Coordinates of C-alpha atoms in Angstrom, one line a residue:
Chain A
X1 CA -24.2 6.7 -3.9
X2 CA -25.4 8.8 -1.0
X3 CA -23.8 6.5 1.4
X4 CA -20.5 6.6 -0.4
X5 CA -20.3 10.4 -0.3
X6 CA -21.4 10.5 3.4
X7 CA -18.8 8.0 4.5
X8 CA -16.0 9.8 2.5
X9 CA -17.1 13.1 4.0
X10 CA -17.3 11.7 7.5
X11 CA -13.7 10.3 7.1
X12 CA -12.4 13.6 5.8
X13 CA -14.1 15.7 8.6
X14 CA -12.9 13.3 11.3
X15 CA -9.4 13.5 9.9
X16 CA -9.4 17.3 9.6
X17 CA -10.8 17.7 13.1
X18 CA -8.3 15.3 14.7
X19 CA -5.4 17.0 12.9
X20 CA -6.6 20.4 14.0
X21 CA -6.4 19.2 17.6
X22 CA -2.9 17.7 17.2
X23 CA -1.8 20.8 15.4
X24 CA -3.1 23.0 18.2
X25 CA -1.0 20.9 20.7
X26 CA 2.2 20.8 18.6
X27 CA 2.2 24.3 17.1
X28 CA 3.8 26.1 20.1
X29 CA 6.5 23.5 20.7
X30 CA 7.4 23.5 17.0
X31 CA 7.8 27.3 17.0
X32 CA 9.8 27.0 20.2
X33 CA 12.1 24.4 18.6
X34 CA 12.7 26.7 15.7
X35 CA 13.5 29.6 18.0
X36 CA 15.9 27.5 20.0
X37 CA 17.6 26.3 16.8
X38 CA 18.3 29.9 15.8
X39 CA 19.2 30.9 19.3
X40 CA 21.8 28.1 19.6
X41 CA 23.5 29.2 16.4
X42 CA 23.5 32.8 17.5
X43 CA 25.0 31.9 20.9
X44 CA 27.6 29.9 19.1
X45 CA 28.7 32.8 16.9
X46 CA 28.0 36.1 18.7
X47 CA 30.4 37.7 21.3
X48 CA 29.0 37.4 24.8
X49 CA 25.6 39.1 25.2
X50 CA 22.9 39.5 27.8
X51 CA 19.8 40.4 25.7
X52 CA 17.5 38.3 23.6
X53 CA 18.9 38.7 20.0
X54 CA 16.4 36.3 18.5
X55 CA 13.4 38.0 20.1
X56 CA 14.7 41.4 19.0
X57 CA 15.8 40.4 15.5
X58 CA 15.9 43.1 12.9
X59 CA 14.6 42.5 9.3
X60 CA 16.8 44.6 7.1
X61 CA 16.4 45.1 3.4
X62 CA 20.0 45.1 1.9
X63 CA 21.3 45.5 -1.6
X64 CA 24.2 42.9 -1.9
X65 CA 27.4 44.2 -3.6
X66 CA 27.1 43.8 -7.4
X67 CA 23.4 43.2 -7.4
X68 CA 20.4 45.4 -7.7
X69 CA 17.5 43.6 -6.2
X70 CA 17.2 44.2 -2.4
X71 CA 17.0 41.1 -0.1
X72 CA 15.8 40.9 3.4
X73 CA 18.3 39.7 5.9
X74 CA 17.3 38.8 9.5
X75 CA 19.9 40.4 11.8
X76 CA 20.5 39.3 15.4
X77 CA 22.2 42.0 17.4
X78 CA 23.9 40.9 20.6
X79 CA 24.0 43.6 23.4
X80 CA 25.6 43.8 26.7
X81 CA 24.3 46.3 29.1
X82 CA 22.2 48.0 26.4
X83 CA 25.4 48.4 24.2
X84 CA 25.7 46.4 21.0
X85 CA 28.6 43.9 21.1
X86 CA 28.2 42.1 17.8
X87 CA 25.9 41.1 15.0
X88 CA 25.0 37.7 13.6
X89 CA 23.1 36.8 10.4
X90 CA 22.8 33.9 8.0
X91 CA 24.8 33.9 4.8
X92 CA 25.0 31.5 1.9
X93 CA 27.8 30.2 -0.3
X94 CA 27.9 27.7 -3.2
X95 CA 29.4 24.4 -2.1
X96 CA 29.8 21.2 -4.0
X97 CA 26.4 19.7 -3.6
X98 CA 24.4 23.0 -3.3
X99 CA 24.1 26.0 -1.1
X100 CA 25.9 26.1 2.3
X101 CA 24.1 28.2 4.9
X102 CA 26.3 29.7 7.5
X103 CA 25.5 31.7 10.6
X104 CA 28.1 34.5 10.7
X105 CA 28.9 36.4 13.8
X106 CA 31.0 39.6 13.8
X107 CA 32.0 42.1 16.4
X108 CA 31.5 45.8 15.8
X109 CA 34.9 46.1 14.1
X110 CA 33.9 43.5 11.5
X111 CA 36.1 40.8 13.0
X112 CA 34.6 37.3 12.9
X113 CA 33.6 36.2 16.4
X114 CA 32.4 32.8 15.1
X115 CA 30.7 30.9 12.4
X116 CA 28.4 27.9 12.4
X117 CA 27.3 25.8 9.5
X118 CA 23.5 25.6 9.5
X119 CA 22.7 23.6 6.4
X120 CA 24.7 22.0 3.6
X121 CA 24.5 19.2 1.1
X122 CA 28.2 18.3 1.0
X123 CA 29.6 14.9 0.7
X124 CA 29.6 13.0 4.0
X125 CA 33.1 12.4 5.3
X126 CA 34.7 14.9 2.9
X127 CA 33.0 18.3 2.4
X128 CA 30.6 17.7 5.2
X129 CA 33.6 18.1 7.6
X130 CA 33.0 21.9 7.2
X131 CA 30.5 21.6 10.0
X132 CA 33.1 20.5 12.5
X133 CA 34.3 23.1 14.9
X134 CA 37.9 22.3 14.0
X135 CA 37.1 23.8 10.6
X136 CA 34.8 26.7 11.6
X137 CA 37.3 27.9 14.2
X138 CA 39.7 28.8 11.4
X139 CA 37.5 31.8 10.5
X140 CA 37.5 33.2 14.1
X141 CA 39.4 36.4 14.3
X142 CA 39.5 37.0 10.6
X143 CA 38.3 40.2 9.0
X144 CA 38.5 41.9 5.6
X145 CA 41.3 44.0 7.0
X146 CA 43.6 41.4 8.6
X147 CA 43.4 38.6 6.0
X148 CA 45.1 37.9 2.7
X149 CA 42.2 38.7 0.3
X150 CA 41.8 37.3 -3.2
X151 CA 39.6 39.6 -5.4
X152 CA 38.4 41.3 -2.2
X153 CA 37.3 38.0 -0.6
X154 CA 38.5 35.7 2.1
X155 CA 39.9 32.7 0.4
X156 CA 41.4 29.2 1.0
X157 CA 45.2 28.7 0.8
X158 CA 44.9 26.9 -2.6
X159 CA 43.3 30.0 -4.1
X160 CA 46.0 32.3 -2.6
X161 CA 44.2 33.2 0.6
X162 CA 45.0 32.2 4.2
X163 CA 42.3 29.8 5.3
X164 CA 43.2 26.2 5.7
X165 CA 41.0 24.0 3.5
X166 CA 40.1 20.4 4.3
X167 CA 41.9 17.3 3.3
X168 CA 40.3 16.1 0.1
X169 CA 37.8 18.9 -0.1
X170 CA 38.5 22.4 -1.4
X171 CA 35.2 23.4 -3.0
X172 CA 33.2 23.2 0.3
X173 CA 35.5 25.5 2.3
X174 CA 35.7 27.8 -0.7
X175 CA 31.9 28.0 -0.6
X176 CA 32.0 28.8 3.1
X177 CA 34.7 31.5 2.6
X178 CA 32.6 33.0 -0.2
X179 CA 29.5 33.2 1.9
X180 CA 31.4 34.6 4.9
X181 CA 33.0 37.3 2.7
X182 CA 29.6 38.3 1.3
X183 CA 28.4 38.7 4.9
X184 CA 31.5 40.7 5.9
X185 CA 30.9 43.1 3.0
X186 CA 27.2 43.5 3.9
X187 CA 28.2 44.2 7.5
X188 CA 30.8 46.8 6.6
X189 CA 28.3 48.6 4.3
X190 CA 25.3 48.5 6.6
X191 CA 27.1 48.6 10.0
X192 CA 25.8 52.1 10.7
X193 CA 22.2 51.4 9.9
X194 CA 22.1 48.1 11.8
X195 CA 23.4 49.7 14.9
X196 CA 21.1 52.6 14.6
X197 CA 18.1 50.3 14.2
X198 CA 19.3 48.2 17.1
X199 CA 19.2 51.2 19.4
X200 CA 15.7 52.1 18.3
X201 CA 14.5 48.6 19.3
X202 CA 12.9 46.0 17.1
X203 CA 11.7 47.2 13.7
X204 CA 7.9 47.0 13.2
X205 CA 8.3 44.1 10.8
X206 CA 9.9 41.9 13.4
X207 CA 7.3 40.3 15.6
X208 CA 9.6 37.5 16.6
X209 CA 9.9 34.3 14.7
X210 CA 6.7 33.6 12.8
X211 CA 5.3 30.2 13.3
X212 CA 5.4 28.2 10.0
X213 CA 2.3 27.4 8.1
X214 CA 2.8 23.7 7.5
X215 CA 4.6 20.7 8.9
X216 CA 7.5 21.4 6.6
X217 CA 7.5 25.1 6.6
X218 CA 10.4 25.0 9.1
X219 CA 12.8 23.1 6.8
X220 CA 14.5 26.4 6.2
X221 CA 14.5 28.2 9.5
X222 CA 16.5 31.3 8.5
X223 CA 15.4 32.6 5.1
X224 CA 18.3 34.4 3.3
X225 CA 19.2 35.1 -0.3
X226 CA 16.7 33.3 -2.5
X227 CA 15.6 29.8 -2.0
X228 CA 17.6 26.8 -0.7
X229 CA 19.5 24.3 -2.7
Chain B
X1 CA -3.6 -18.8 12.8
X2 CA -2.8 -17.9 16.4
X3 CA -2.3 -14.3 17.5
X4 CA 1.4 -15.0 18.0
X5 CA 1.7 -15.9 14.4
X6 CA -0.1 -12.7 13.3
X7 CA 2.6 -10.8 15.2
X8 CA 5.5 -13.0 14.3
X9 CA 5.1 -13.4 10.6
X10 CA 6.1 -9.8 9.8
X11 CA 9.4 -10.1 11.6
X12 CA 11.2 -12.8 9.6
X13 CA 9.1 -15.0 7.3
X14 CA 7.2 -12.1 5.7
X15 CA 9.5 -9.2 6.6
X16 CA 8.2 -6.3 4.6
X17 CA 11.5 -5.0 3.4
X18 CA 13.7 -8.1 3.1
X19 CA 11.0 -10.6 1.9
X20 CA 8.2 -8.6 0.4
X21 CA 10.5 -5.9 -0.9
X22 CA 8.2 -3.1 0.1
X23 CA 9.1 0.3 1.5
X24 CA 12.4 0.7 -0.4
X25 CA 12.4 4.4 -0.7
X26 CA 12.9 5.2 3.0
X27 CA 15.0 2.1 3.4
X28 CA 17.5 3.5 0.9
X29 CA 17.2 7.1 1.8
X30 CA 17.5 7.3 5.6
X31 CA 19.8 4.4 6.5
X32 CA 23.0 6.4 6.6
X33 CA 23.1 5.6 10.3
X34 CA 21.5 2.9 12.5
X35 CA 19.8 5.5 14.7
X36 CA 18.0 7.0 11.7
X37 CA 16.7 3.5 10.8
X38 CA 15.3 3.1 14.3
X39 CA 13.5 6.5 14.1
X40 CA 12.1 5.9 10.6
X41 CA 11.0 2.3 11.6
X42 CA 9.2 3.5 14.7
X43 CA 7.4 6.3 12.9
X44 CA 6.2 3.8 10.3
X45 CA 5.3 1.3 13.0
X46 CA 3.1 4.0 14.7
X47 CA 1.3 4.7 11.5
X48 CA 0.9 1.0 10.7
X49 CA -0.6 0.1 14.1
X50 CA -2.9 3.1 14.3
X51 CA -4.2 2.8 10.7
X52 CA -4.7 -1.0 11.1
X53 CA -6.6 -0.3 14.3
X54 CA -8.9 2.3 12.9
X55 CA -9.5 0.4 9.7
X56 CA -10.2 -2.8 11.5
X57 CA -12.7 -1.0 13.9
X58 CA -14.6 0.5 11.0
X59 CA -14.1 -2.3 8.5
X60 CA -17.8 -3.1 8.3
X61 CA -18.9 0.5 8.0
X62 CA -16.6 1.4 5.1
X63 CA -18.3 0.9 1.8
X64 CA -16.1 -1.2 -0.5
X65 CA -16.3 1.2 -3.4
X66 CA -14.6 4.1 -1.6
X67 CA -12.4 2.0 0.8
X68 CA -9.1 3.0 -0.9
X69 CA -9.7 6.8 -0.6
X70 CA -10.8 6.3 3.0
X71 CA -7.7 4.2 3.8
X72 CA -5.6 6.9 2.3
X73 CA -7.2 9.6 4.4
X74 CA -6.8 7.5 7.6
X75 CA -3.1 6.8 6.8
X76 CA -2.3 10.4 5.7
X77 CA -3.9 11.7 9.0
X78 CA -1.7 9.5 11.2
X79 CA 1.3 10.4 9.1
X80 CA 0.6 14.1 9.7
X81 CA 0.3 13.3 13.5
X82 CA 3.7 11.7 13.6
X83 CA 5.2 14.4 11.4
X84 CA 3.9 17.2 13.7
X85 CA 4.8 15.3 16.9
X86 CA 8.3 14.5 15.7
X87 CA 8.8 18.1 14.6
X88 CA 7.8 19.3 18.0
X89 CA 9.5 16.8 20.3
X90 CA 12.3 15.2 18.2
X91 CA 13.2 18.2 16.1
X92 CA 16.8 17.1 15.2
X93 CA 15.7 13.6 14.0
X94 CA 12.8 15.2 12.1
X95 CA 15.3 17.3 10.2
X96 CA 17.4 14.3 9.4
X97 CA 14.5 12.2 8.1
X98 CA 13.1 15.3 6.3
X99 CA 10.9 14.5 3.4
X100 CA 10.7 10.8 4.3
X101 CA 8.4 11.3 7.3
X102 CA 5.5 12.7 5.2
X103 CA 6.3 10.1 2.5
X104 CA 5.3 7.3 4.9
X105 CA 1.8 7.9 3.3
X106 CA 2.9 6.3 0.1
X107 CA 4.8 3.5 1.7
X108 CA 3.2 0.5 0.1
X109 CA 3.6 -1.6 3.3
X110 CA 0.9 0.5 5.0
X111 CA -1.7 0.7 2.4
X112 CA -0.9 -3.0 1.6
X113 CA -1.6 -4.1 5.2
X114 CA -4.8 -2.0 5.4
X115 CA -6.2 -3.5 2.2
X116 CA -4.9 -7.1 2.6
X117 CA -5.3 -7.5 6.3
X118 CA -7.0 -4.9 8.5
X119 CA -10.0 -4.5 6.2
X120 CA -11.0 -8.1 6.7
X121 CA -9.7 -9.1 10.2
X122 CA -10.7 -8.4 13.8
X123 CA -9.2 -5.5 15.7
X124 CA -6.7 -7.3 18.0
X125 CA -5.2 -9.4 15.2
X126 CA -4.9 -6.3 13.0
X127 CA -3.0 -4.4 15.7
X128 CA -0.6 -7.3 16.1
X129 CA -0.2 -7.6 12.4
X130 CA 0.7 -3.9 12.2
X131 CA 3.0 -4.2 15.1
X132 CA 4.8 -7.2 13.7
X133 CA 5.2 -5.7 10.3
X134 CA 6.4 -2.4 11.8
X135 CA 9.0 -4.1 14.0
X136 CA 10.1 -6.3 11.1
X137 CA 10.6 -3.1 9.0
X138 CA 12.4 -1.4 11.8
X139 CA 14.8 -4.3 12.3
X140 CA 15.6 -4.4 8.6
X141 CA 16.3 -0.7 8.6
X142 CA 18.5 -1.0 11.6
X143 CA 20.5 -3.8 10.0
X144 CA 20.9 -1.9 6.8
X145 CA 21.7 1.4 8.7
X146 CA 24.2 -0.5 10.9
X147 CA 26.0 -2.0 7.9
X148 CA 26.2 1.4 6.1
X149 CA 27.2 3.3 9.2
X150 CA 29.9 0.7 10.1
X151 CA 31.5 0.6 6.6
X152 CA 31.0 4.3 5.9
X153 CA 31.8 5.9 9.2
X154 CA 33.4 3.2 11.3
X155 CA 30.6 3.5 14.0
X156 CA 27.4 1.8 15.0
X157 CA 24.8 3.9 16.8
X158 CA 27.6 6.5 17.0
X159 CA 30.0 4.2 18.9
X160 CA 33.3 3.5 17.2
X161 CA 33.7 -0.2 16.3
X162 CA 36.8 -0.1 14.2
X163 CA 40.5 0.5 14.8
X164 CA 42.3 3.6 13.6
X165 CA 43.7 1.6 10.7
X166 CA 40.3 1.4 9.1
X167 CA 39.7 4.2 6.6
X168 CA 35.9 4.5 6.3
X169 CA 34.4 3.9 2.8
X170 CA 32.5 7.1 2.3
X171 CA 30.7 5.7 -0.7
X172 CA 28.6 3.6 1.6
X173 CA 27.0 6.8 3.0
X174 CA 26.3 8.0 -0.6
X175 CA 23.4 6.9 -2.8
X176 CA 25.4 4.1 -4.6
X177 CA 26.3 2.6 -1.2
X178 CA 22.6 2.4 -0.3
X179 CA 21.7 0.5 -3.5
X180 CA 24.7 -1.8 -3.1
X181 CA 24.1 -2.6 0.6
X182 CA 20.4 -3.3 0.1
X183 CA 21.0 -5.4 -3.0
X184 CA 23.6 -7.6 -1.3
X185 CA 21.5 -7.8 1.9
X186 CA 18.5 -9.1 -0.1
X187 CA 20.8 -11.5 -1.9
X188 CA 22.1 -12.8 1.4
X189 CA 18.6 -13.2 2.7
X190 CA 17.7 -15.3 -0.4
X191 CA 20.8 -17.4 0.1
X192 CA 20.2 -18.0 3.8
X193 CA 16.6 -18.9 3.4
X194 CA 17.2 -20.9 0.3
X195 CA 14.7 -18.9 -1.7
X196 CA 15.8 -17.9 -5.3
X197 CA 15.2 -14.4 -6.6
X198 CA 12.3 -14.0 -8.9
Chain C
X1 CA 15.3 32.2 -17.3
X2 CA 18.7 31.0 -16.2
X3 CA 17.4 30.0 -12.8
X4 CA 14.7 27.9 -14.5
X5 CA 17.3 26.1 -16.6
X6 CA 19.3 25.3 -13.5
X7 CA 16.3 23.9 -11.7
X8 CA 15.6 21.8 -14.7
X9 CA 19.1 20.4 -15.1
X10 CA 19.4 19.8 -11.4
X11 CA 16.2 17.8 -11.4
X12 CA 17.1 15.7 -14.4
X13 CA 20.8 15.0 -13.7
X14 CA 22.3 16.3 -10.5
X15 CA 19.6 15.4 -8.0
X16 CA 18.0 12.7 -10.1
X17 CA 14.8 11.7 -8.3
X18 CA 15.6 8.0 -8.4
X19 CA 19.3 7.7 -8.3
X20 CA 20.1 10.6 -5.8
X21 CA 16.9 11.3 -4.0
X22 CA 15.6 7.7 -3.7
X23 CA 12.1 8.7 -4.8
X24 CA 10.0 6.3 -7.0
X25 CA 12.1 3.2 -6.3
X26 CA 9.2 0.8 -6.5
X27 CA 8.2 1.6 -10.1
X28 CA 11.9 2.0 -11.0
X29 CA 12.5 -1.7 -10.0
X30 CA 9.0 -3.0 -10.9
X31 CA 8.6 -1.6 -14.4
X32 CA 12.1 -1.7 -15.7
X33 CA 12.3 -5.2 -17.2
X34 CA 11.5 -4.0 -20.7
X35 CA 12.4 -0.8 -22.5
X36 CA 8.9 -0.6 -24.1
X37 CA 7.0 -0.7 -20.8
X38 CA 9.6 1.6 -19.2
X39 CA 9.0 4.1 -21.9
X40 CA 5.2 4.0 -21.4
X41 CA 5.5 4.3 -17.6
X42 CA 8.0 7.2 -18.1
X43 CA 5.6 9.1 -20.3
X44 CA 2.8 8.6 -17.9
X45 CA 4.9 9.8 -15.0
X46 CA 6.1 13.0 -16.8
X47 CA 2.5 13.8 -17.6
X48 CA 1.1 13.3 -14.2
X49 CA 4.2 14.8 -12.4
X50 CA 3.9 18.1 -14.3
X51 CA 0.1 18.3 -13.6
X52 CA 0.5 17.2 -10.0
X53 CA 3.2 19.8 -9.4
X54 CA 0.9 22.5 -10.7
X55 CA -2.2 21.3 -8.9
X56 CA -0.5 20.9 -5.5
X57 CA 1.3 24.2 -5.5
X58 CA -1.9 26.1 -6.5
X59 CA -3.8 24.3 -3.8
X60 CA -1.1 25.1 -1.2
X61 CA -0.6 28.7 -2.1
X62 CA -4.2 29.7 -2.7
X63 CA -6.2 27.4 -0.4
X64 CA -4.1 25.9 2.4
X65 CA -2.0 28.9 3.3
X66 CA -4.8 31.6 3.2
X67 CA -7.0 29.3 5.4
X68 CA -4.1 28.6 7.7
X69 CA -4.5 24.8 7.1
X70 CA -0.9 24.0 6.4
X71 CA -1.1 21.0 8.7
X72 CA -3.5 19.4 6.2
X73 CA -1.0 19.4 3.4
X74 CA -0.2 15.7 3.4
X75 CA -3.8 14.7 3.4
X76 CA -4.7 17.3 0.8
X77 CA -1.8 16.5 -1.5
X78 CA -2.3 12.8 -1.6
X79 CA -6.1 13.2 -2.3
X80 CA -5.3 15.7 -5.1
X81 CA -2.8 13.3 -6.6
X82 CA -5.2 10.3 -6.4
X83 CA -8.1 12.2 -7.9
X84 CA -5.8 13.7 -10.6
X85 CA -4.7 10.3 -11.7
X86 CA -8.3 9.1 -11.8
X87 CA -9.3 12.2 -13.8
X88 CA -6.4 11.8 -16.3
X89 CA -7.4 8.2 -16.7
X90 CA -11.0 9.0 -17.4
X91 CA -10.2 11.9 -19.8
X92 CA -7.7 9.9 -21.7
X93 CA -10.1 7.0 -22.1
X94 CA -12.8 9.2 -23.5
X95 CA -10.8 11.6 -25.7
X96 CA -7.5 9.9 -26.8
X97 CA -8.1 6.2 -26.7
X98 CA -4.8 5.4 -28.4
X99 CA -2.8 7.3 -25.7
X100 CA -5.0 5.6 -23.1
X101 CA -4.1 2.2 -24.5
X102 CA -0.4 3.0 -24.2
X103 CA -0.4 4.6 -20.7
X104 CA -3.6 3.3 -19.2
X105 CA -2.2 0.4 -17.3
X106 CA 0.5 2.5 -15.6
X107 CA -1.8 5.2 -14.4
X108 CA -3.2 3.5 -11.3
X109 CA 0.4 2.6 -10.2
X110 CA 1.3 6.3 -10.1
X111 CA -0.8 7.2 -7.1
X112 CA 1.5 5.3 -4.8
X113 CA 4.6 6.5 -6.6
X114 CA 6.3 8.5 -3.8
X115 CA 8.1 10.6 -6.4
X116 CA 4.9 12.5 -7.1
X117 CA 4.1 13.3 -3.4
X118 CA 7.8 13.9 -2.8
X119 CA 7.8 16.4 -5.7
X120 CA 4.7 18.2 -4.2
X121 CA 6.4 18.4 -0.8
X122 CA 9.7 19.6 -2.2
X123 CA 7.9 22.4 -4.1
X124 CA 6.5 23.7 -0.8
X125 CA 9.8 23.2 1.1
X126 CA 11.7 25.2 -1.5
X127 CA 8.9 27.7 -1.8
X128 CA 8.8 27.5 -5.6
X129 CA 6.4 29.7 -7.4
X130 CA 4.1 28.5 -10.1
X131 CA 6.5 28.6 -13.0
X132 CA 9.4 27.0 -11.1
X133 CA 7.0 24.2 -10.0
X134 CA 6.1 23.4 -13.5
X135 CA 9.7 23.3 -14.6
X136 CA 10.7 21.3 -11.5
X137 CA 7.9 18.8 -12.1
X138 CA 8.8 18.4 -15.8
X139 CA 12.5 18.0 -15.0
X140 CA 11.8 15.5 -12.2
X141 CA 9.6 13.4 -14.6
X142 CA 12.2 13.5 -17.3
X143 CA 14.9 12.5 -14.8
X144 CA 12.8 9.6 -13.6
X145 CA 12.2 8.4 -17.2
X146 CA 15.9 8.7 -18.0
X147 CA 16.9 6.5 -15.1
X148 CA 14.1 4.1 -15.9
X149 CA 15.0 3.8 -19.6
X150 CA 18.7 3.3 -18.8
X151 CA 17.9 0.7 -16.2
X152 CA 15.5 -1.2 -18.5
X153 CA 18.1 -1.3 -21.3
X154 CA 20.6 -2.9 -18.9
X155 CA 18.1 -5.3 -17.5
X156 CA 17.0 -6.5 -20.9
X157 CA 20.6 -7.6 -21.5
X158 CA 21.0 -8.9 -18.0
X159 CA 18.3 -11.5 -18.8
X160 CA 21.0 -13.4 -20.7
X161 CA 23.7 -13.1 -18.1
X162 CA 24.5 -15.9 -15.7
X163 CA 23.6 -14.2 -12.4
X164 CA 24.1 -16.2 -9.2
X165 CA 20.7 -17.7 -8.2
X166 CA 20.2 -15.8 -5.0
X167 CA 21.0 -12.4 -6.6
X168 CA 18.4 -12.8 -9.5
X169 CA 15.6 -10.3 -9.7
X170 CA 15.6 -7.4 -7.3
X171 CA 19.1 -7.8 -5.7
X172 CA 21.0 -7.6 -9.0
X173 CA 18.7 -4.7 -10.1
X174 CA 19.7 -2.8 -6.9
X175 CA 23.4 -3.5 -7.6
X176 CA 23.0 -2.3 -11.1
X177 CA 21.3 0.8 -9.7
X178 CA 24.3 1.3 -7.5
X179 CA 26.6 1.5 -10.5
X180 CA 24.2 3.8 -12.3
X181 CA 24.1 6.0 -9.2
X182 CA 27.9 6.2 -9.2
X183 CA 27.8 7.4 -12.8
X184 CA 25.2 10.0 -11.8
X185 CA 27.4 11.2 -8.9
X186 CA 29.6 12.5 -11.6
X187 CA 27.0 15.2 -12.3
X188 CA 27.4 16.7 -8.8
X189 CA 29.1 20.0 -9.2
X190 CA 28.0 20.2 -12.8
X191 CA 26.1 23.4 -12.3
X192 CA 26.5 26.2 -9.9
X193 CA 23.3 26.0 -7.9

């Protein structure tokens, strides 16, 4: 009996020790990968900048239109020569298979400078085509002022808006449009505060991207609006 | 029982996926593209070889009564290693395989080889056994991934292999296509080798 | 409340563990030859899944995260699941022998059922709280049982069909699963997630 317990304990301690070593080696690269992932999406969507939007990210509590509970949105502000040029943050819309997470970049006038699909569960070959740049480019240059709105939102042509949907897939583009519209409204409402906080420098809560706690903690690199899926 | 045989048996005659019908969950889930099959197969091979090695080295020291928990700890540790390493150095692929990297722990192939082979055979033979089984599993995943990628996307390893006239059958990339392709592949293996299904 | 309902329905129908997520394929094919055994297995899985979901999320939130040992989650989860199965087996044998008789032989098979570990990992990935984990575990177990029961009903009848020799057994079961999975695809878009 004693031998059994000892051998089990030895196995467990050896495993824990070995894994702690491996974890120590991989922790930094994993955090770096997550940072790069966000940075790539930010570069893709923001107007040209020369600062480090990811390192200086703001964590802003916002109250979404029509809701009461505040949510924290991580905002990446692009600056050029100390002057803000645009803002990027992740938004979510309901697609066909689940939530679609989109990085939305806008300039200071609220005109979309770019969007990139971060995560989605849409049908391969149909709805999944939203991640192609031929689709995402359709949002570039749009704003709540210059677009044909349906119930105050950007919308696909089928719904009376002016964004080209995809062949064989309407629900996924509709989800992207809804998420983007949500983001545009948030921006127009919080524009002043975002820019004010950006001038003051990083808010105390933002100490860069926090390293995840487990091997899978990074599945959702940019937490926004509730949980995924 | 030459060493060559220990290595070789896992590839065709006792292929874990196509003959022993083990490891079906990852085989169905990640084979939407041939490249995913390679990555999943190599990750499983790494765990198989390492756990077979460690278990064969300590096979005389492990008390039989607690061998299964110890095997599980050993396997789970190596799975964590590959999970962390892939996350750090093959981040994109890690995201694609997602849940199925940690789930290598409960892949019956690995515990099966630990229990049936590594716990009663010498070190070198156990390593070769693990390597052969791992490569056999990888090959099966690549074949399945290749078929699904070709029919569902018109490409193999991302290279287009069809003419513009071919309209890809998206269903092959969806869950039903996974079940169908594996079912027919197993049937074809039975037909070719003259073995009847159970 | 509404959110819990959505999690439940999504786990049972939309993202069915077997037919959409490919978790628990081994028992799905192995224990689906007869409706009776499928039912027994299904009940055992629902029971263990709900318990495992609770056990692992508590372990993760109150032990691994505070101690900064997130990297041990795979090892810790699989040990919890294995001991939980052992524990349930012992308790059932001593307290409810009738239930043990019905479920007992399926319990050891559950440890290597990847649906259980998959569930535990999904809970962490989705950062579900305690209540959501319970509902998700219950839904996943019921979804698994649903798929298993439908499959066993079909396979009982398939026994009398003239299936080509090389397709008998697992191949035809997979092809059947493919058709079932097409049917379950119809649930996609059923609920606003």
